[in-house]
PDB file of C-alpha atoms in Angstrom:
ATOM      1  CA  GLU A  24       0.000   0.000   0.000  1.00 78.00           C
ATOM      2  CA  ASP A  25       1.275   3.432  -0.934  1.00 82.00           C
ATOM      3  CA  GLN A  26       2.069   5.589   2.090  1.00 89.00           C
ATOM      4  CA  VAL A  27       3.059   9.222   2.517  1.00 94.00           C
ATOM      5  CA  THR A  28       4.260  10.585   5.868  1.00 96.00           C
ATOM      6  CA  GLN A  29       4.936  14.245   6.539  1.00 97.00           C
ATOM      7  CA  SER A  30       6.919  15.693   9.421  1.00 97.00           C
ATOM      8  CA  PRO A  31       6.745  17.644  11.560  1.00 97.00           C
ATOM      9  CA  GLU A  32       2.983  17.947  12.012  1.00 96.00           C
ATOM     10  CA  ALA A  33       3.394  21.572  13.009  1.00 97.00           C
ATOM     11  CA  LEU A  34       6.278  24.042  12.874  1.00 98.00           C
ATOM     12  CA  ARG A  35       6.590  27.534  14.267  1.00 98.00           C
ATOM     13  CA  LEU A  36       9.378  29.756  12.922  1.00 97.00           C
ATOM     14  CA  GLN A  37      10.478  33.309  13.467  1.00 97.00           C
ATOM     15  CA  GLU A  38      10.519  35.515  10.386  1.00 97.00           C
ATOM     16  CA  GLY A  39      13.822  34.897   8.606  1.00 96.00           C
ATOM     17  CA  GLU A  40      14.449  31.548  10.317  1.00 97.00           C
ATOM     18  CA  SER A  41      15.026  28.980   7.557  1.00 97.00           C
ATOM     19  CA  SER A  42      13.897  25.362   7.929  1.00 98.00           C
ATOM     20  CA  SER A  43      12.813  22.258   6.036  1.00 98.00           C
ATOM     21  CA  LEU A  44       9.673  20.159   5.867  1.00 98.00           C
ATOM     22  CA  ASN A  45       9.926  16.439   5.197  1.00 98.00           C
ATOM     23  CA  CYS A  46       7.798  14.100   3.093  1.00 98.00           C
ATOM     24  CA  SER A  47       8.771  10.423   3.131  1.00 97.00           C
ATOM     25  CA  TYR A  48       7.028   7.939   0.899  1.00 95.00           C
ATOM     26  CA  THR A  49       6.697   4.210   0.353  1.00 92.00           C
ATOM     27  CA  VAL A  50       5.326   3.444  -3.088  1.00 85.00           C
ATOM     28  CA  SER A  51       5.589   0.789  -5.768  1.00 81.00           C
ATOM     29  CA  GLY A  52       7.151   3.114  -8.311  1.00 82.00           C
ATOM     30  CA  LEU A  53       6.896   6.904  -8.415  1.00 86.00           C
ATOM     31  CA  ARG A  54       5.459   8.833 -11.351  1.00 85.00           C
ATOM     32  CA  GLY A  55       5.514  12.167  -9.594  1.00 90.00           C
ATOM     33  CA  LEU A  56       5.684  13.873  -6.211  1.00 94.00           C
ATOM     34  CA  PHE A  57       3.588  16.990  -5.738  1.00 96.00           C
ATOM     35  CA  TRP A  58       3.753  19.807  -3.187  1.00 98.00           C
ATOM     36  CA  TYR A  59       0.723  21.929  -2.401  1.00 98.00           C
ATOM     37  CA  ARG A  60       0.051  24.880  -0.113  1.00 98.00           C
ATOM     38  CA  GLN A  61      -3.303  25.137   1.660  1.00 97.00           C
ATOM     39  CA  ASP A  62      -4.549  28.266   3.411  1.00 97.00           C
ATOM     40  CA  PRO A  63      -7.382  28.065   5.976  1.00 95.00           C
ATOM     41  CA  GLY A  64     -10.771  27.775   4.296  1.00 94.00           C
ATOM     42  CA  LYS A  65      -9.234  27.277   0.860  1.00 96.00           C
ATOM     43  CA  GLY A  66      -8.389  24.406  -1.427  1.00 97.00           C
ATOM     44  CA  PRO A  67      -4.830  23.182  -1.966  1.00 97.00           C
ATOM     45  CA  GLU A  68      -2.775  25.346  -4.315  1.00 97.00           C
ATOM     46  CA  PHE A  69      -0.238  23.593  -6.549  1.00 96.00           C
ATOM     47  CA  LEU A  70       3.413  24.473  -5.946  1.00 97.00           C
ATOM     48  CA  PHE A  71       5.760  21.905  -7.536  1.00 94.00           C
ATOM     49  CA  THR A  72       6.029  18.559  -9.258  1.00 94.00           C
ATOM     50  CA  LEU A  73       9.193  16.451  -8.924  1.00 95.00           C
ATOM     51  CA  TYR A  74       9.674  13.426 -11.146  1.00 91.00           C
ATOM     52  CA  SER A  75      13.012  11.799 -10.368  1.00 91.00           C
ATOM     53  CA  ALA A  76      15.622  11.558  -7.628  1.00 93.00           C
ATOM     54  CA  GLY A  77      18.016  14.486  -7.649  1.00 96.00           C
ATOM     55  CA  GLU A  78      15.532  16.912  -9.133  1.00 96.00           C
ATOM     56  CA  GLU A  79      15.062  20.350  -7.554  1.00 97.00           C
ATOM     57  CA  LYS A  80      12.464  23.068  -8.130  1.00 97.00           C
ATOM     58  CA  GLU A  81      12.401  26.633  -6.749  1.00 97.00           C
ATOM     59  CA  LYS A  82       9.788  29.323  -6.341  1.00 94.00           C
ATOM     60  CA  GLU A  83      10.551  32.488  -4.391  1.00 95.00           C
ATOM     61  CA  ARG A  84      11.563  31.362  -0.860  1.00 96.00           C
ATOM     62  CA  LEU A  85      10.646  27.711  -1.472  1.00 98.00           C
ATOM     63  CA  LYS A  86      12.840  24.951  -2.830  1.00 98.00           C
ATOM     64  CA  ALA A  87      11.725  21.341  -3.220  1.00 98.00           C
ATOM     65  CA  THR A  88      14.117  18.424  -3.539  1.00 98.00           C
ATOM     66  CA  LEU A  89      13.607  14.711  -4.150  1.00 96.00           C
ATOM     67  CA  THR A  90      15.470  11.520  -3.242  1.00 94.00           C
ATOM     68  CA  LYS A  91      14.402   7.909  -3.756  1.00 91.00           C
ATOM     69  CA  LYS A  92      12.665   7.802  -0.381  1.00 93.00           C
ATOM     70  CA  GLU A  93      11.761  11.367   0.562  1.00 96.00           C
ATOM     71  CA  SER A  94      11.269  14.953  -0.475  1.00 98.00           C
ATOM     72  CA  PHE A  95      12.137  18.131   1.351  1.00 98.00           C
ATOM     73  CA  LEU A  96      10.536  21.537   1.105  1.00 98.00           C
ATOM     74  CA  HIS A  97      13.146  24.079   2.149  1.00 98.00           C
ATOM     75  CA  ILE A  98      11.897  27.485   3.240  1.00 97.00           C
ATOM     76  CA  THR A  99      14.557  30.195   3.181  1.00 97.00           C
ATOM     77  CA  ALA A 100      14.070  33.376   5.239  1.00 97.00           C
ATOM     78  CA  PRO A 101      10.315  32.836   5.627  1.00 97.00           C
ATOM     79  CA  LYS A 102       7.816  35.659   5.980  1.00 97.00           C
ATOM     80  CA  PRO A 103       4.483  35.622   7.837  1.00 97.00           C
ATOM     81  CA  GLU A 104       2.663  35.227   4.512  1.00 97.00           C
ATOM     82  CA  ASP A 105       4.313  31.819   4.130  1.00 97.00           C
ATOM     83  CA  SER A 106       2.162  30.570   7.008  1.00 98.00           C
ATOM     84  CA  ALA A 107      -0.031  27.756   5.684  1.00 98.00           C
ATOM     85  CA  THR A 108      -0.364  23.984   5.664  1.00 97.00           C
ATOM     86  CA  TYR A 109       1.970  22.315   3.176  1.00 98.00           C
ATOM     87  CA  LEU A 110       0.784  19.055   1.646  1.00 98.00           C
ATOM     88  CA  CYS A 111       2.787  16.411  -0.142  1.00 97.00           C
ATOM     89  CA  ALA A 112       1.247  13.854  -2.524  1.00 95.00           C
ATOM     90  CA  VAL A 113       2.545  11.011  -4.689  1.00 93.00           C
ATOM     91  CA  GLN A 114       1.316   9.567  -7.942  1.00 88.00           C
ATOM     92  CA  VAL A 115       2.175   6.017  -8.944  1.00 79.00           C
ATOM     93  CA  PRO A 116       2.006   4.351 -12.375  1.00 73.00           C
ATOM     94  CA  GLY A 117      -1.245   2.921 -13.618  1.00 68.00           C
ATOM     95  CA  THR A 118      -3.487   4.928 -11.299  1.00 61.00           C
ATOM     96  CA  ALA A 119      -5.149   7.349 -13.720  1.00 62.00           C
ATOM     97  CA  SER A 120      -3.339  10.310 -12.170  1.00 68.00           C
ATOM     98  CA  LYS A 121      -4.701   9.592  -8.694  1.00 80.00           C
ATOM     99  CA  LEU A 122      -2.810  11.144  -5.805  1.00 88.00           C
ATOM    100  CA  THR A 123      -2.082   9.801  -2.335  1.00 91.00           C
ATOM    101  CA  PHE A 124      -1.697  12.652   0.145  1.00 94.00           C
ATOM    102  CA  GLY A 125       0.158  13.041   3.404  1.00 95.00           C
ATOM    103  CA  THR A 126      -1.534  14.751   6.349  1.00 96.00           C
ATOM    104  CA  GLY A 127       0.450  17.952   5.964  1.00 97.00           C
ATOM    105  CA  THR A 128       2.741  20.229   7.952  1.00 97.00           C
ATOM    106  CA  ARG A 129       1.142  23.287   9.518  1.00 97.00           C
ATOM    107  CA  LEU A 130       3.656  26.140   9.304  1.00 98.00           C
ATOM    108  CA  GLN A 131       3.360  29.345  11.303  1.00 98.00           C
ATOM    109  CA  VAL A 132       5.837  32.162  10.721  1.00 98.00           C
ATOM    110  CA  MET A 133       5.926  34.765  13.492  1.00 97.00           C
ATOM    111  CA  LEU A 134       6.999  38.401  13.212  1.00 93.00           C
TER     112      LEU A 134
ATOM    113  CA  ASN B  15      -9.982  33.319 -13.822  1.00 67.00           C
ATOM    114  CA  ALA B  16     -12.394  30.859 -12.113  1.00 78.00           C
ATOM    115  CA  GLY B  17     -10.545  27.504 -12.347  1.00 95.00           C
ATOM    116  CA  VAL B  18     -12.552  24.971 -10.312  1.00 97.00           C
ATOM    117  CA  THR B  19     -15.844  26.189  -8.850  1.00 97.00           C
ATOM    118  CA  GLN B  20     -17.741  24.307  -6.157  1.00 98.00           C
ATOM    119  CA  THR B  21     -21.262  24.927  -4.901  1.00 97.00           C
ATOM    120  CA  PRO B  22     -22.507  25.286  -2.279  1.00 97.00           C
ATOM    121  CA  LYS B  23     -19.713  26.512   0.013  1.00 97.00           C
ATOM    122  CA  PHE B  24     -21.526  25.460   3.189  1.00 97.00           C
ATOM    123  CA  GLN B  25     -24.392  23.083   3.895  1.00 96.00           C
ATOM    124  CA  VAL B  26     -26.062  21.566   6.943  1.00 97.00           C
ATOM    125  CA  LEU B  27     -28.117  18.400   6.501  1.00 96.00           C
ATOM    126  CA  LYS B  28     -30.093  16.115   8.731  1.00 97.00           C
ATOM    127  CA  THR B  29     -29.306  12.409   8.842  1.00 97.00           C
ATOM    128  CA  GLY B  30     -31.038  10.642   5.967  1.00 97.00           C
ATOM    129  CA  GLN B  31     -31.365  13.676   3.718  1.00 97.00           C
ATOM    130  CA  SER B  32     -29.907  13.631   0.234  1.00 97.00           C
ATOM    131  CA  MET B  33     -27.795  16.243  -1.457  1.00 96.00           C
ATOM    132  CA  THR B  34     -25.730  16.853  -4.577  1.00 98.00           C
ATOM    133  CA  LEU B  35     -22.459  18.780  -4.513  1.00 98.00           C
ATOM    134  CA  GLN B  36     -21.664  20.536  -7.761  1.00 98.00           C
ATOM    135  CA  CYS B  37     -18.269  21.076  -9.378  1.00 98.00           C
ATOM    136  CA  ALA B  38     -17.356  22.796 -12.635  1.00 98.00           C
ATOM    137  CA  GLN B  39     -13.983  23.567 -14.220  1.00 97.00           C
ATOM    138  CA  ASP B  40     -13.215  25.971 -17.039  1.00 96.00           C
ATOM    139  CA  MET B  41      -9.664  24.789 -17.876  1.00 94.00           C
ATOM    140  CA  ASN B  42     -10.719  22.183 -20.479  1.00 93.00           C
ATOM    141  CA  HIS B  43      -9.292  19.470 -18.235  1.00 92.00           C
ATOM    142  CA  ASN B  44      -9.957  15.815 -18.947  1.00 91.00           C
ATOM    143  CA  SER B  45      -9.853  14.312 -15.454  1.00 91.00           C
ATOM    144  CA  MET B  46     -11.862  15.292 -12.393  1.00 94.00           C
ATOM    145  CA  TYR B  47     -11.767  14.109  -8.789  1.00 95.00           C
ATOM    146  CA  TRP B  48     -13.716  14.268  -5.551  1.00 97.00           C
ATOM    147  CA  TYR B  49     -11.888  14.200  -2.205  1.00 97.00           C
ATOM    148  CA  ARG B  50     -12.881  14.527   1.409  1.00 98.00           C
ATOM    149  CA  GLN B  51     -10.626  16.125   4.022  1.00 97.00           C
ATOM    150  CA  ASP B  52     -10.934  15.244   7.680  1.00 95.00           C
ATOM    151  CA  PRO B  53      -8.705  16.342  10.592  1.00 89.00           C
ATOM    152  CA  GLY B  54      -5.655  14.116  10.892  1.00 84.00           C
ATOM    153  CA  MET B  55      -6.628  12.018   7.849  1.00 86.00           C
ATOM    154  CA  GLY B  56      -5.374  14.031   4.907  1.00 87.00           C
ATOM    155  CA  LEU B  57      -7.200  14.206   1.603  1.00 95.00           C
ATOM    156  CA  ARG B  58      -8.855  10.933   0.605  1.00 95.00           C
ATOM    157  CA  LEU B  59     -10.134  10.181  -2.880  1.00 94.00           C
ATOM    158  CA  ILE B  60     -13.841   9.330  -3.096  1.00 96.00           C
ATOM    159  CA  TYR B  61     -14.409   8.987  -6.852  1.00 96.00           C
ATOM    160  CA  TYR B  62     -12.686  10.141  -9.976  1.00 93.00           C
ATOM    161  CA  SER B  63     -13.387  10.509 -13.674  1.00 93.00           C
ATOM    162  CA  ALA B  64     -10.345   9.958 -15.876  1.00 87.00           C
ATOM    163  CA  SER B  65     -12.212  11.275 -18.917  1.00 86.00           C
ATOM    164  CA  GLU B  66     -15.697  12.324 -19.958  1.00 87.00           C
ATOM    165  CA  GLY B  67     -18.007   9.324 -19.809  1.00 87.00           C
ATOM    166  CA  THR B  68     -16.020   7.316 -17.262  1.00 91.00           C
ATOM    167  CA  THR B  69     -16.068   7.192 -13.462  1.00 94.00           C
ATOM    168  CA  ASP B  70     -14.241   4.975 -10.974  1.00 92.00           C
ATOM    169  CA  LYS B  71     -14.152   4.394  -7.240  1.00 93.00           C
ATOM    170  CA  GLY B  72     -11.402   5.837  -5.124  1.00 92.00           C
ATOM    171  CA  GLU B  73     -10.350   4.997  -1.590  1.00 90.00           C
ATOM    172  CA  VAL B  74     -13.609   5.822   0.249  1.00 95.00           C
ATOM    173  CA  PRO B  75     -16.587   5.510  -2.170  1.00 96.00           C
ATOM    174  CA  ASN B  76     -19.208   4.006   0.152  1.00 96.00           C
ATOM    175  CA  GLY B  77     -22.278   6.226   0.602  1.00 96.00           C
ATOM    176  CA  TYR B  78     -21.539   8.351  -2.470  1.00 98.00           C
ATOM    177  CA  ASN B  79     -22.374   8.411  -6.158  1.00 97.00           C
ATOM    178  CA  VAL B  80     -21.006  10.601  -8.926  1.00 97.00           C
ATOM    179  CA  SER B  81     -22.021  11.842 -12.357  1.00 97.00           C
ATOM    180  CA  ARG B  82     -19.704  13.233 -15.017  1.00 95.00           C
ATOM    181  CA  LEU B  83     -22.328  15.374 -16.679  1.00 90.00           C
ATOM    182  CA  ASN B  84     -20.023  16.654 -19.428  1.00 95.00           C
ATOM    183  CA  LYS B  85     -16.360  17.593 -19.735  1.00 95.00           C
ATOM    184  CA  ARG B  86     -16.795  20.590 -17.415  1.00 97.00           C
ATOM    185  CA  GLU B  87     -19.001  19.230 -14.658  1.00 97.00           C
ATOM    186  CA  PHE B  88     -18.629  16.454 -12.090  1.00 98.00           C
ATOM    187  CA  SER B  89     -21.187  16.099  -9.300  1.00 98.00           C
ATOM    188  CA  LEU B  90     -21.106  14.149  -6.043  1.00 98.00           C
ATOM    189  CA  ARG B  91     -24.318  12.823  -4.516  1.00 98.00           C
ATOM    190  CA  LEU B  92     -25.055  11.706  -0.985  1.00 97.00           C
ATOM    191  CA  GLU B  93     -28.213   9.592  -1.187  1.00 93.00           C
ATOM    192  CA  SER B  94     -28.817   9.212   2.555  1.00 96.00           C
ATOM    193  CA  ALA B  95     -26.483  11.413   4.571  1.00 96.00           C
ATOM    194  CA  ALA B  96     -24.865  10.065   7.745  1.00 97.00           C
ATOM    195  CA  PRO B  97     -22.975  11.953  10.492  1.00 97.00           C
ATOM    196  CA  SER B  98     -19.768  10.140   9.409  1.00 96.00           C
ATOM    197  CA  GLN B  99     -19.977  12.062   6.134  1.00 97.00           C
ATOM    198  CA  THR B 100     -19.469  15.390   7.919  1.00 97.00           C
ATOM    199  CA  SER B 101     -16.354  16.697   6.211  1.00 97.00           C
ATOM    200  CA  VAL B 102     -14.908  19.216   3.805  1.00 98.00           C
ATOM    201  CA  TYR B 103     -15.309  18.075   0.211  1.00 98.00           C
ATOM    202  CA  PHE B 104     -12.908  19.164  -2.503  1.00 98.00           C
ATOM    203  CA  CYS B 105     -13.233  18.820  -6.232  1.00 98.00           C
ATOM    204  CA  ALA B 106     -10.127  18.844  -8.426  1.00 96.00           C
ATOM    205  CA  SER B 107      -9.291  18.591 -12.095  1.00 94.00           C
ATOM    206  CA  SER B 108      -6.190  17.845 -14.160  1.00 91.00           C
ATOM    207  CA  ARG B 109      -5.198  17.836 -17.813  1.00 88.00           C
ATOM    208  CA  SER B 110      -4.229  14.133 -17.540  1.00 77.00           C
ATOM    209  CA  ARG B 111      -6.341  11.742 -19.533  1.00 67.00           C
ATOM    210  CA  ASP B 112      -4.682   8.399 -18.884  1.00 60.00           C
ATOM    211  CA  SER B 113      -2.405   6.641 -16.476  1.00 54.00           C
ATOM    212  CA  VAL B 114       0.677   7.818 -18.329  1.00 55.00           C
ATOM    213  CA  SER B 115       0.245  11.502 -17.698  1.00 65.00           C
ATOM    214  CA  ASN B 116       1.305  13.130 -14.451  1.00 72.00           C
ATOM    215  CA  GLN B 117      -0.172  16.590 -14.632  1.00 82.00           C
ATOM    216  CA  PRO B 118      -0.930  18.361 -11.341  1.00 89.00           C
ATOM    217  CA  GLN B 119      -4.438  18.553  -9.987  1.00 92.00           C
ATOM    218  CA  HIS B 120      -6.053  21.931  -9.389  1.00 95.00           C
ATOM    219  CA  PHE B 121      -8.535  22.272  -6.562  1.00 97.00           C
ATOM    220  CA  GLY B 122     -11.675  24.228  -5.776  1.00 98.00           C
ATOM    221  CA  ASP B 123     -12.176  25.901  -2.398  1.00 97.00           C
ATOM    222  CA  GLY B 124     -14.380  23.160  -1.000  1.00 97.00           C
ATOM    223  CA  THR B 125     -17.840  22.521   0.377  1.00 98.00           C
ATOM    224  CA  ARG B 126     -18.113  22.384   4.159  1.00 97.00           C
ATOM    225  CA  LEU B 127     -20.801  19.825   4.948  1.00 97.00           C
ATOM    226  CA  SER B 128     -22.244  19.125   8.400  1.00 97.00           C
ATOM    227  CA  ILE B 129     -24.675  16.283   8.993  1.00 97.00           C
ATOM    228  CA  LEU B 130     -26.633  16.341  12.218  1.00 96.00           C
TER     229      LEU B 130
END
């Protein structure tokens, strides 16, 4: 069974304090790993797709990396507007683009 | 720039009542999905439609039915609502049409459903 585990469950940072969120996965083959951001009362917003080990993607203060067993979302010098829940999801072959989601990391960035 | 639109945004039902949640996308996407999100459980797939005219069960289909009305619209029906179906329901769509593609899914803002 495909499994996705995110850690930590919650993270509180001071503005400017860099950190990383972890997404570990156990799947029978990986077609893609997806990162989403979810704000309270909203749907998940797509951030990145990673396809193979060693790949990296960047967007503003966020950088996502991928290994064969896990992905990291690095947040550099975060700002309060980066506060959100970050979700990780995996897609495996032969599943009609279905995603298996982790439970998310709730990030709070304080002034 | 609508993307994925879900209606209603909020709904309260009594046990045993029926209801249909509506979803429409304007991105000409092929695939559409219904998820539920519960505290501590993450997003779980209820049903999906890989292309117009097809629907398949996801992880938690019991108690639900779906209709892919056309390429734009995908509805979720609760025939006899139960308190265990209290949740936030999200609809999503993606350009993917088959198991080979790996396009991202784009989500609506959800329907918050309470069943008393």
